[in-house]
Amino acid sequence: MCGIVGYVGKQNAVSIILEGLKRLEYRGYDSAGVCVEKGRKLDLVKKAGRVDNLAKAVAKHRLAGTTGIGHTRWATHGGVTDENAHPHVSSDEKFALIHNGVIENYAQIKTFLSGKGYTFQSETDTEVLCNLIAYHYAKEPARTKGHSRFVESVRKTLRHVEGTYGIAVLCVDFPGEIVGARKASPLILGVGDNEYILASDASALVSRTQNVVYLKDGEIVHLTPKNFSISTLDQADVSPVVDKITWSIADSELGKHTHFMEKEIFEQPTALENAMRGRFSADGSTAQFGGLNITASEFREMERFMFCACGTAWHACLVTEHLIERFARIPVEVDYASEFRYRNSPLDARTLFFVMSQSGETIDTLAALREAKRKGYRVMAVNNVVGSSIAREADGGIYQHVGPEVGVASTKAFTSQLLIGAMIALYVARMRDMSFSDGVGYVNALKGAPDLVRKTLKQAAKIKVIAKKYAGYNDMLFLGRLSLFPLALEGALKLKEISYIHAEGYPAAEMKHGPIALVSEKCPSVFFAPKGEIFSKIVSSMQEIKARKGPIIAITTEGSDLPKGVADDVIEIPECHEAVLPIVAAIPIQLLSYYIAVERGCDVDKPRNLAKSVTVE
Ligand code: M6R
């Protein structure tokens, strides 16, 4: 959460920072600010509201300079006000600082600093950081061997801090310099042509450079107009590794679409192709993964899998559980990462631990990964963002390769997680008792998924019409069974997060045990009713809803013989293999939620109270 940008170079830092903040807005968008260092003074503009609001204030103020920092906020401590927006400035006006994360011991630090005469303008936890730096700076000898007084003051401060942070700091005594640091909050350094950009996310710097250094936890980076250096909290120098970003600015632009969510929904056929490229064996009967760092025979020894994730990724894990148990006959457990990290769950030596996370920065998922590693388990990550904390800390993993996902509501990342889950199920099943020919059939089915998704997307216009009809309701139920029960949960999550309609997902047969009390003509139900073994049972559940006057949207497979009149609206998806069904079934619920939210006039890409990656607990 929160977006950070810092710039050191020869260009106008303000416009570069504002452009970066605009691209980072999906990380938090309740307030924003920019500060430049100019003529040994700090010049600051910050405002509650969106980056556009800040841009107007910046233009009015004629803010300019070649070194600066900017921030877009997702409030944790303190309400959404101009004062609580970042950057924060120390009470001696020497330091300005932006922060992503939470300082857990801020109250003790504030009491200590208040006793020393430091004053505070905001209700944030962050403001203690710039004042603590100022405090250490005042005490620091003019030059510490090999490192500047500026860097050492930041280092000393961070040694006293409990919590998480990605920070960037300006100091009036060090024109043209920025000090940054991270602990459990992402920070990337872009190495440009005579310029450096520090950002919490590559999207803020990819328009200027594709050469990046992914900072690690506990590292401090010092930028000057001519070079940069990295050291640790313990003062050890670090040799930087410069990586290349493999996607370009065009991948993170809207193009002809109105919203990123719409763009990302329609990108899914290509995203799936990218996620499966090179991942099938030469004989076409199983999956193969390059980055697992675990041999096939070690994989074969595993007797249980544990998956941890949050939100939409957790739903993808539930589908994966179904497919692995169904095809590979290995017990799988799925837990919310936020629960697992505190639950002290028993794991045994033959358990392989997986985390799934689009961003690779979700703090709860990262904490679950660390907890599993602490207990000695090998941890595999399914993750989209190359170089993310989760990708770097896992023992091995599978990248989703779907390019940047900007819309807060996850779509293409979800279906690619479903695809990778289906491939893991195939990989393990083929090591056990799935036959060669069943393997070939499974692989061919997965290869066909992008075209089936393409075909389903052609229903967009019809789904838009249905969405208009249902946009006025305040409650909705999503019902599915087996591998489509998690899709019901996903449908409900998608709808509530972007349209603010109260929605719940249930296994269809559970309705009778309570939720059916909600059913009336005011509460529509979206049913997944694919052809298959329990089709008739699902139809019975639909009849029960119909008998209670509940409107029904049915998502069914072509030629399913859904009895006439049981559903008010029907969306057909192509018939497909069990491993592909959840991927194809995701499309109608994504489109339905999207068009309902648009119809209700909601800000689809920036839903209220949410941010794209949740880097605070
Ligand atoms: O980046 P991650 O996959 O770890 O994110 C997990 C959730 O925060 C995320 O899926 C969230 O639920 C989305 N907003 C859902 O659309």
XYZ file of C-alpha atoms and ligand atoms in Angstrom:
633
model
C 0.000 0.000 0.000
C 1.157 3.584 -0.512
C 3.302 4.538 -3.472
C 6.750 6.050 -3.185
C 8.841 7.872 -5.801
C 12.156 9.652 -5.416
C 14.181 11.329 -8.163
C 17.800 12.481 -8.367
C 19.089 13.784 -11.711
C 19.143 16.717 -14.079
C 15.490 16.787 -15.168
C 12.482 18.377 -13.517
C 11.932 16.021 -10.588
C 8.372 17.242 -10.013
C 6.911 16.134 -13.340
C 8.740 12.785 -13.156
C 7.488 12.219 -9.616
C 3.910 13.183 -10.521
C 3.953 10.801 -13.487
C 5.282 8.060 -11.202
C 2.639 8.770 -8.569
C -0.079 8.587 -11.194
C 1.147 5.099 -12.121
C 1.377 4.123 -8.451
C -2.030 5.470 -7.538
C -3.473 1.965 -7.518
C -1.388 1.308 -4.390
C -3.256 3.962 -2.399
C -5.173 7.051 -3.370
C -6.497 9.008 -0.443
C -3.860 11.754 -0.414
C -0.595 12.636 -2.110
C 2.367 14.975 -1.824
C 5.691 16.046 -3.325
C 8.709 17.698 -1.742
C 11.771 19.048 -3.528
C 15.055 20.181 -2.120
C 16.096 23.517 -3.585
C 18.704 25.997 -2.462
C 19.148 24.173 0.847
C 15.443 24.479 1.554
C 12.546 22.024 1.375
C 9.583 23.010 -0.754
C 6.485 20.926 -0.103
C 2.973 20.531 -1.497
C 0.612 17.871 -0.143
C -3.106 17.404 -0.394
C -5.884 15.050 0.622
C -7.422 13.480 -2.498
C -6.120 12.024 -5.728
C -2.853 12.723 -7.545
C -4.735 14.943 -10.046
C -5.668 17.169 -7.146
C -2.023 17.324 -6.083
C -0.924 18.095 -9.651
C -3.167 21.190 -9.710
C -1.785 22.393 -6.363
C 1.782 21.755 -7.537
C 1.205 23.772 -10.719
C -0.287 26.649 -8.728
C 2.664 26.583 -6.346
C 5.125 26.410 -9.297
C 7.002 23.648 -7.487
C 10.273 22.788 -9.261
C 13.635 21.170 -8.562
C 15.908 18.362 -9.672
C 15.816 16.280 -6.483
C 12.565 15.291 -4.863
C 10.314 12.711 -3.271
C 6.581 12.006 -3.696
C 3.983 9.777 -2.105
C 0.458 8.536 -2.661
C -1.154 7.391 0.568
C -3.400 4.612 1.807
C -4.183 5.760 5.346
C -3.219 3.550 8.271
C -2.560 5.899 11.216
C -4.520 9.145 11.098
C -7.417 10.259 8.906
C -7.322 11.521 5.347
C -6.174 15.137 5.747
C -3.580 17.447 4.195
C -1.526 17.254 7.417
C -1.443 13.465 7.441
C -0.398 13.258 3.771
C 3.296 12.563 3.087
C 6.026 13.855 2.794
C 6.513 14.719 6.447
C 9.114 17.261 7.495
C 11.158 17.176 10.723
C 10.451 19.959 13.174
C 13.912 21.462 12.536
C 12.931 21.544 8.812
C 16.087 19.705 7.759
C 14.531 16.395 6.656
C 11.563 15.398 4.502
C 10.465 11.764 4.391
C 7.978 9.478 2.657
C 7.039 6.101 4.064
C 5.205 2.957 3.078
C 4.542 0.613 6.018
C 3.737 0.882 9.693
C 5.995 2.000 12.572
C 4.748 -0.123 15.443
C 6.688 1.589 18.260
C 5.877 5.101 17.062
C 4.119 6.038 20.327
C 7.254 5.398 22.447
C 9.440 7.236 19.914
C 7.027 10.175 19.879
C 7.063 10.422 23.673
C 10.864 10.296 23.665
C 11.196 12.961 20.963
C 8.533 15.215 22.468
C 10.608 15.187 25.665
C 13.550 16.439 23.593
C 11.538 19.332 22.169
C 10.559 17.872 18.767
C 7.069 18.802 17.628
C 4.535 16.957 15.445
C 2.025 18.255 12.916
C 0.217 15.039 11.992
C -1.439 11.989 13.560
C 0.725 9.594 11.554
C 3.220 7.000 12.736
C 5.552 8.194 9.950
C 6.318 11.626 11.333
C 8.397 10.129 14.160
C 10.858 8.854 11.556
C 11.910 12.237 10.188
C 12.188 13.683 13.687
C 14.212 10.705 14.912
C 16.550 11.150 11.945
C 16.874 14.838 12.849
C 17.615 13.863 16.453
C 20.399 11.449 15.444
C 21.715 13.910 12.877
C 22.113 16.586 15.552
C 24.161 14.095 17.614
C 26.135 12.581 14.724
C 29.772 13.674 14.246
C 30.241 15.657 11.026
C 31.753 12.683 9.194
C 31.656 8.983 9.994
C 34.282 6.839 8.264
C 33.230 5.971 4.729
C 29.624 7.044 5.156
C 27.924 10.396 5.231
C 26.329 11.910 8.303
C 23.003 11.837 6.441
C 23.193 8.075 5.827
C 24.373 7.342 9.363
C 21.480 9.284 10.909
C 18.997 7.255 8.868
C 20.809 4.030 9.772
C 20.754 4.835 13.513
C 17.076 5.724 13.321
C 16.119 2.482 11.618
C 17.906 0.460 14.268
C 15.392 1.813 16.793
C 12.345 1.225 14.674
C 9.965 -1.730 14.977
C 7.600 -2.358 12.085
C 7.786 -2.199 8.324
C 9.048 0.475 6.016
C 10.026 1.553 2.563
C 11.312 5.117 2.936
C 12.973 7.898 0.968
C 14.522 10.886 2.739
C 15.770 14.323 1.677
C 18.144 16.463 3.751
C 18.725 20.190 3.145
C 22.414 19.841 4.023
C 22.923 17.285 1.217
C 21.596 18.854 -1.982
C 20.936 16.384 -4.794
C 20.905 13.336 -2.487
C 18.288 10.870 -1.309
C 18.622 8.096 1.251
C 16.189 5.179 0.955
C 15.721 1.985 2.959
C 13.383 -0.969 3.186
C 12.093 -3.588 5.564
C 9.142 -5.705 4.387
C 7.950 -2.955 2.021
C 9.157 -3.009 -1.573
C 11.722 -0.510 -2.844
C 13.309 -0.569 -6.287
C 16.089 1.603 -7.627
C 15.917 2.553 -11.302
C 19.362 3.226 -12.745
C 18.835 5.679 -15.601
C 20.917 7.888 -17.817
C 22.477 10.354 -15.374
C 19.536 9.889 -13.064
C 18.214 7.572 -10.362
C 14.610 6.859 -9.484
C 13.570 5.170 -6.300
C 10.087 3.638 -6.274
C 7.922 1.151 -4.460
C 6.951 -0.415 -7.766
C 8.580 -0.751 -11.183
C 5.596 0.854 -12.929
C 6.699 4.250 -11.553
C 10.100 4.122 -13.226
C 9.798 1.891 -16.287
C 9.107 4.889 -18.557
C 12.631 6.162 -17.744
C 14.700 3.012 -17.381
C 14.441 -0.762 -17.457
C 17.617 -1.237 -15.396
C 16.735 -1.827 -11.788
C 18.181 -2.917 -8.481
C 15.721 -4.697 -6.199
C 16.659 -3.632 -2.681
C 16.551 -6.272 0.024
C 15.210 -6.002 3.551
C 17.637 -4.208 5.827
C 19.387 -2.364 2.992
C 19.992 1.369 2.762
C 20.561 3.060 -0.588
C 22.332 6.389 -0.932
C 21.723 8.334 -4.159
C 23.868 11.253 -5.220
C 23.808 13.067 -8.590
C 26.771 10.940 -9.777
C 26.350 7.505 -8.244
C 24.633 5.283 -5.737
C 25.777 2.934 -2.997
C 24.021 0.292 -0.950
C 24.846 -0.805 2.568
C 23.124 -2.736 5.342
C 21.799 -1.618 8.696
C 25.031 -3.112 10.097
C 27.145 -0.836 7.881
C 28.318 -3.596 5.504
C 28.703 -2.515 1.869
C 26.546 -4.375 -0.671
C 27.511 -5.011 -4.311
C 24.422 -4.148 -6.322
C 22.970 -6.507 -8.928
C 21.353 -4.626 -11.811
C 18.384 -6.532 -13.304
C 16.324 -5.774 -16.411
C 12.560 -5.281 -16.371
C 11.112 -7.482 -19.099
C 7.927 -5.505 -19.764
C 7.575 -2.025 -21.150
C 5.550 1.052 -20.359
C 2.929 0.099 -22.971
C 2.025 -2.937 -20.843
C 0.949 -0.700 -17.999
C -1.078 1.753 -20.103
C -4.809 1.771 -20.681
C -4.743 1.838 -24.489
C -8.268 1.824 -25.921
C -9.868 0.691 -22.659
C -11.797 2.759 -20.128
C -10.445 0.940 -17.101
C -7.476 -1.285 -16.332
C -9.896 -3.920 -15.089
C -11.564 -4.020 -18.509
C -8.183 -4.122 -20.252
C -6.974 -6.937 -18.027
C -10.169 -8.977 -18.466
C -9.750 -8.843 -22.247
C -6.019 -9.579 -22.039
C -6.691 -12.964 -20.474
C -6.331 -15.175 -23.557
C -2.843 -13.779 -24.180
C -2.027 -13.798 -20.480
C -2.882 -17.514 -20.323
C -0.752 -18.210 -23.380
C 2.164 -16.438 -21.719
C 1.640 -18.289 -18.434
C 1.771 -21.703 -20.135
C 4.520 -21.000 -22.698
C 7.356 -23.552 -22.491
C 5.710 -25.338 -19.611
C 4.650 -28.597 -21.236
C 6.926 -31.626 -21.629
C 8.199 -32.527 -25.106
C 5.940 -35.607 -25.198
C 2.945 -33.377 -24.451
C 1.752 -35.419 -21.480
C 2.682 -33.318 -18.456
C 3.762 -29.924 -17.176
C 7.304 -28.738 -16.512
C 8.545 -25.833 -14.451
C 11.993 -24.287 -14.623
C 12.248 -22.539 -11.281
C 11.071 -25.028 -8.677
C 14.582 -25.858 -7.457
C 13.317 -29.231 -6.323
C 13.884 -32.451 -8.237
C 11.060 -34.514 -9.662
C 11.849 -37.321 -7.235
C 11.785 -34.941 -4.251
C 8.428 -33.690 -5.493
C 7.270 -37.264 -5.822
C 8.114 -37.925 -2.149
C 5.698 -35.261 -0.919
C 2.604 -36.611 0.789
C 0.763 -33.388 1.450
C 0.625 -29.845 0.077
C -0.180 -26.724 2.024
C -1.228 -23.524 0.208
C -1.414 -20.071 1.766
C -2.651 -16.839 0.197
C -5.047 -13.926 0.622
C -8.133 -12.694 -1.215
C -8.465 -13.739 -4.823
C -5.227 -15.742 -4.695
C -6.750 -17.746 -1.822
C -9.689 -18.597 -4.088
C -7.216 -19.796 -6.723
C -5.620 -22.020 -4.055
C -9.028 -23.554 -3.269
C -9.519 -24.493 -6.927
C -5.963 -25.887 -6.977
C -6.780 -27.982 -3.910
C -9.767 -29.456 -5.727
C -7.739 -30.290 -8.838
C -4.747 -31.774 -7.001
C -6.942 -33.952 -4.813
C -9.092 -34.951 -7.790
C -6.313 -35.771 -10.251
C -3.205 -36.447 -8.122
C -4.955 -37.887 -5.049
C -2.722 -36.005 -2.597
C -4.249 -34.261 0.417
C -4.088 -30.489 0.177
C -4.772 -27.908 2.835
C -5.476 -24.272 2.071
C -5.215 -21.558 4.677
C -5.553 -17.818 4.769
C -1.987 -16.550 5.083
C -3.126 -14.126 7.769
C -4.409 -17.022 9.890
C -1.586 -19.433 9.189
C 1.059 -17.012 10.383
C -0.369 -17.014 13.928
C -1.950 -20.468 14.062
C 1.140 -22.609 14.669
C -0.214 -25.229 12.298
C 1.470 -28.651 12.459
C 3.393 -29.453 9.281
C 5.324 -32.617 8.631
C 8.488 -33.413 6.720
C 6.617 -34.636 3.640
C 4.597 -31.435 3.291
C 5.443 -29.046 0.473
C 4.462 -25.484 1.230
C 3.131 -23.117 -1.469
C 2.240 -19.447 -1.360
C 0.305 -17.686 -4.113
C 0.498 -13.943 -4.574
C 0.132 -11.754 -7.634
C 2.132 -8.883 -6.171
C 4.570 -10.965 -4.162
C 4.417 -8.219 -1.532
C 1.277 -9.076 0.458
C 2.569 -8.857 4.002
C 0.482 -11.720 5.397
C 1.538 -14.081 2.609
C 5.158 -13.057 3.049
C 4.858 -13.677 6.800
C 3.321 -17.132 6.161
C 6.226 -17.951 3.841
C 8.719 -16.863 6.509
C 6.920 -18.847 9.207
C 6.999 -21.994 7.049
C 10.697 -21.466 6.300
C 11.431 -20.876 9.977
C 9.904 -24.293 10.614
C 12.237 -25.785 8.043
C 9.860 -26.256 5.113
C 10.658 -25.734 1.486
C 8.453 -23.007 0.154
C 7.325 -22.646 -3.458
C 5.794 -19.401 -4.692
C 3.289 -18.824 -7.471
C 3.825 -15.131 -8.148
C 3.498 -12.554 -10.900
C 5.930 -9.772 -10.036
C 9.520 -10.661 -10.885
C 11.937 -9.657 -8.125
C 9.168 -9.280 -5.512
C 9.898 -10.090 -1.862
C 8.029 -13.399 -2.077
C 9.822 -14.403 -5.283
C 13.163 -13.697 -3.682
C 12.507 -15.387 -0.369
C 10.865 -18.563 -1.671
C 13.025 -21.631 -2.289
C 11.579 -22.012 -5.746
C 8.600 -20.932 -7.739
C 6.520 -20.423 -10.801
C 6.112 -16.981 -12.305
C 2.698 -16.167 -13.738
C 4.178 -14.067 -16.567
C 1.005 -12.063 -17.196
C 2.599 -8.602 -17.107
C 1.617 -5.831 -14.717
C -1.874 -6.046 -13.231
C -2.958 -2.518 -12.364
C -6.707 -2.851 -11.657
C -7.234 -3.324 -7.931
C -9.689 -6.123 -8.700
C -7.574 -9.081 -9.749
C -8.606 -10.728 -13.028
C -5.808 -11.934 -15.316
C -3.643 -12.777 -12.310
C -6.483 -14.945 -10.980
C -7.026 -16.966 -14.141
C -3.288 -17.474 -14.568
C -3.111 -18.722 -10.976
C -5.924 -21.139 -11.811
C -3.961 -22.279 -14.851
C -0.751 -22.789 -12.875
C -2.712 -24.618 -10.151
C -4.113 -26.910 -12.841
C -0.582 -27.482 -14.175
C 0.739 -28.347 -10.712
C -2.118 -30.865 -10.362
C -1.145 -32.373 -13.734
C 2.573 -32.494 -12.870
C 1.905 -34.389 -9.646
C -0.830 -36.573 -11.132
C 1.483 -37.748 -13.917
C 4.093 -38.714 -11.303
C 1.470 -40.840 -9.646
C -1.314 -42.660 -11.434
C -2.497 -40.475 -14.314
C -1.950 -42.341 -17.591
C 0.022 -40.992 -20.554
C -3.104 -40.598 -22.668
C -5.045 -38.852 -19.871
C -2.022 -36.581 -19.483
C -2.050 -35.762 -23.202
C -5.788 -35.043 -23.003
C -5.254 -32.764 -19.981
C -2.387 -30.893 -21.692
C -4.433 -30.390 -24.858
C -7.315 -29.105 -22.784
C -5.064 -26.554 -21.069
C -3.618 -25.506 -24.431
C -7.157 -24.874 -25.618
C -8.069 -22.672 -22.645
C -7.068 -19.318 -24.232
C -9.428 -19.926 -27.183
C -12.288 -20.913 -24.893
C -11.718 -17.728 -22.915
C -11.667 -15.751 -26.201
C -14.998 -17.313 -27.118
C -16.501 -16.542 -23.701
C -15.337 -12.918 -23.889
C -17.513 -12.546 -27.012
C -20.484 -12.625 -24.625
C -19.440 -9.269 -23.167
C -22.240 -7.310 -24.870
C -24.893 -9.731 -23.620
C -23.451 -9.707 -20.084
C -23.471 -5.894 -20.167
C -27.222 -5.946 -20.800
C -27.742 -8.404 -17.931
C -25.555 -6.238 -15.690
C -27.771 -3.191 -16.334
C -30.777 -5.198 -15.167
C -29.137 -6.209 -11.869
C -27.127 -3.061 -11.062
C -29.820 -1.654 -8.767
C -29.875 -4.527 -6.271
C -28.203 -4.206 -2.873
C -27.590 -7.882 -2.138
C -26.522 -10.792 -4.294
C -25.603 -14.443 -3.778
C -23.073 -16.472 -5.779
C -23.524 -20.236 -5.677
C -21.398 -23.037 -7.057
C -20.245 -26.536 -6.274
C -16.963 -28.469 -6.317
C -14.304 -26.552 -8.286
C -16.804 -23.750 -8.898
C -17.541 -23.140 -5.215
C -14.325 -21.045 -4.993
C -15.558 -19.245 -8.140
C -18.721 -18.352 -6.211
C -16.509 -16.841 -3.498
C -14.532 -14.998 -6.173
C -17.703 -13.700 -7.855
C -18.943 -12.321 -4.539
C -15.567 -10.723 -3.760
C -15.297 -9.166 -7.221
C -18.789 -7.693 -7.028
C -18.486 -6.276 -3.536
C -15.036 -4.770 -3.967
C -15.836 -2.745 -7.071
C -19.609 -2.115 -6.922
C -20.155 -2.056 -3.113
C -23.089 -4.434 -3.467
C -23.251 -6.803 -0.521
C -22.545 -10.266 -1.922
C -21.835 -13.700 -0.499
C -20.528 -16.886 -2.030
C -21.723 -20.321 -0.902
C -21.674 -23.940 -1.999
C -25.121 -24.191 -3.622
C -26.314 -27.027 -1.373
C -25.442 -25.071 1.772
C -28.242 -22.603 1.036
C -30.750 -24.668 2.957
C -28.629 -24.423 6.094
C -29.177 -20.733 6.588
C -28.495 -18.385 3.669
C -31.799 -19.237 1.950
C -33.391 -16.979 4.587
C -31.919 -14.075 2.605
C -33.677 -15.061 -0.618
C -36.491 -12.836 -1.849
C -37.313 -10.933 -5.036
C -34.780 -8.357 -3.778
C -31.836 -10.744 -3.640
C -30.684 -12.304 -6.938
C -28.486 -15.396 -7.083
C -25.764 -16.131 -9.617
C -25.580 -19.906 -10.077
C -22.744 -21.865 -11.630
C -24.601 -24.751 -13.252
C -22.242 -26.608 -15.593
C -23.146 -29.923 -17.182
C -21.786 -32.818 -15.104
C -22.443 -35.409 -12.427
C -24.281 -33.122 -10.033
C -26.044 -30.908 -12.585
C -29.469 -32.141 -11.444
C -28.630 -31.337 -7.804
C -27.676 -27.792 -8.795
C -30.925 -27.434 -10.731
C -32.810 -28.535 -7.588
C -31.078 -25.790 -5.593
C -32.109 -23.316 -8.311
C -35.717 -24.477 -8.069
C -35.636 -23.849 -4.320
C -34.529 -20.272 -4.911
C -37.101 -19.806 -7.675
C -39.853 -21.066 -5.380
C -38.943 -18.217 -3.033
C -39.086 -15.610 -5.813
C -35.317 -15.104 -5.964
C -34.152 -13.859 -9.395
C -31.522 -16.163 -10.930
C -28.640 -15.652 -13.339
C -27.369 -19.053 -14.459
C -23.871 -19.590 -15.824
C -24.146 -22.899 -17.592
C -22.273 -24.901 -20.214
C -23.538 -24.981 -23.806
C -26.182 -27.636 -24.339
C -26.715 -28.292 -20.635
C -30.511 -28.669 -20.925
C -31.239 -26.221 -18.177
C -35.000 -26.521 -17.594
C -36.873 -23.605 -19.180
C -37.916 -20.872 -16.802
C -35.677 -21.900 -13.912
C -33.285 -18.985 -14.553
C -34.226 -15.409 -15.417
C -31.022 -14.885 -17.360
C -28.643 -17.447 -18.803
C -24.972 -17.000 -19.713
C -23.507 -19.906 -21.647
C -19.872 -20.911 -21.468
C -18.247 -23.546 -23.684
C -18.120 -27.118 -22.466
C -14.616 -27.909 -21.270
C -12.244 -30.162 -19.347
C -12.596 -30.059 -15.569
C -9.203 -28.385 -15.192
C -10.201 -25.582 -17.578
C -13.773 -25.057 -16.349
C -12.883 -22.684 -13.461
C -10.798 -20.519 -15.821
C -13.627 -20.176 -18.334
C -16.253 -19.750 -15.595
C -14.298 -16.805 -14.179
C -14.978 -14.678 -17.273
C -18.747 -14.110 -16.839
C -18.410 -13.146 -13.168
C -15.598 -10.725 -13.950
C -17.604 -9.101 -16.753
C -20.817 -9.051 -14.725
C -19.125 -7.361 -11.742
C -17.298 -4.939 -14.008
C -20.387 -3.818 -15.940
C -22.506 -3.596 -12.770
C -19.853 -1.373 -11.147
C -19.648 0.825 -14.263
C -23.451 1.072 -14.380
C -23.445 2.183 -10.723
C -20.851 4.855 -11.543
C -18.166 3.326 -9.315
C -14.460 4.030 -9.672
C -13.641 0.516 -10.852
C -9.859 0.704 -10.775
C -9.680 2.511 -7.457
C -12.443 1.130 -5.257
C -12.965 2.875 -1.947
C -10.820 1.768 1.016
C -8.765 -0.651 -1.096
C -5.264 -0.725 -2.518
C -3.674 -3.116 -4.954
C -1.121 -4.745 -2.732
C -1.641 -5.002 0.986
C 1.746 -4.426 2.550
C 0.469 -3.681 6.058
C -1.092 -6.140 8.496
O -0.953 -9.665 -4.508
P -1.725 -10.775 -3.887
O -2.163 -11.806 -4.868
O -1.006 -11.384 -2.711
O -3.033 -10.089 -3.311
C -3.945 -10.792 -2.519
C -5.218 -10.002 -2.330
O -4.960 -8.811 -1.651
C -5.909 -9.684 -3.657
O -6.162 -10.838 -4.388
C -7.236 -8.942 -3.411
O -8.146 -9.784 -2.784
C -7.782 -8.392 -4.741
N -8.220 -7.046 -4.562
C -8.934 -9.151 -5.254
O -9.455 -8.642 -6.429
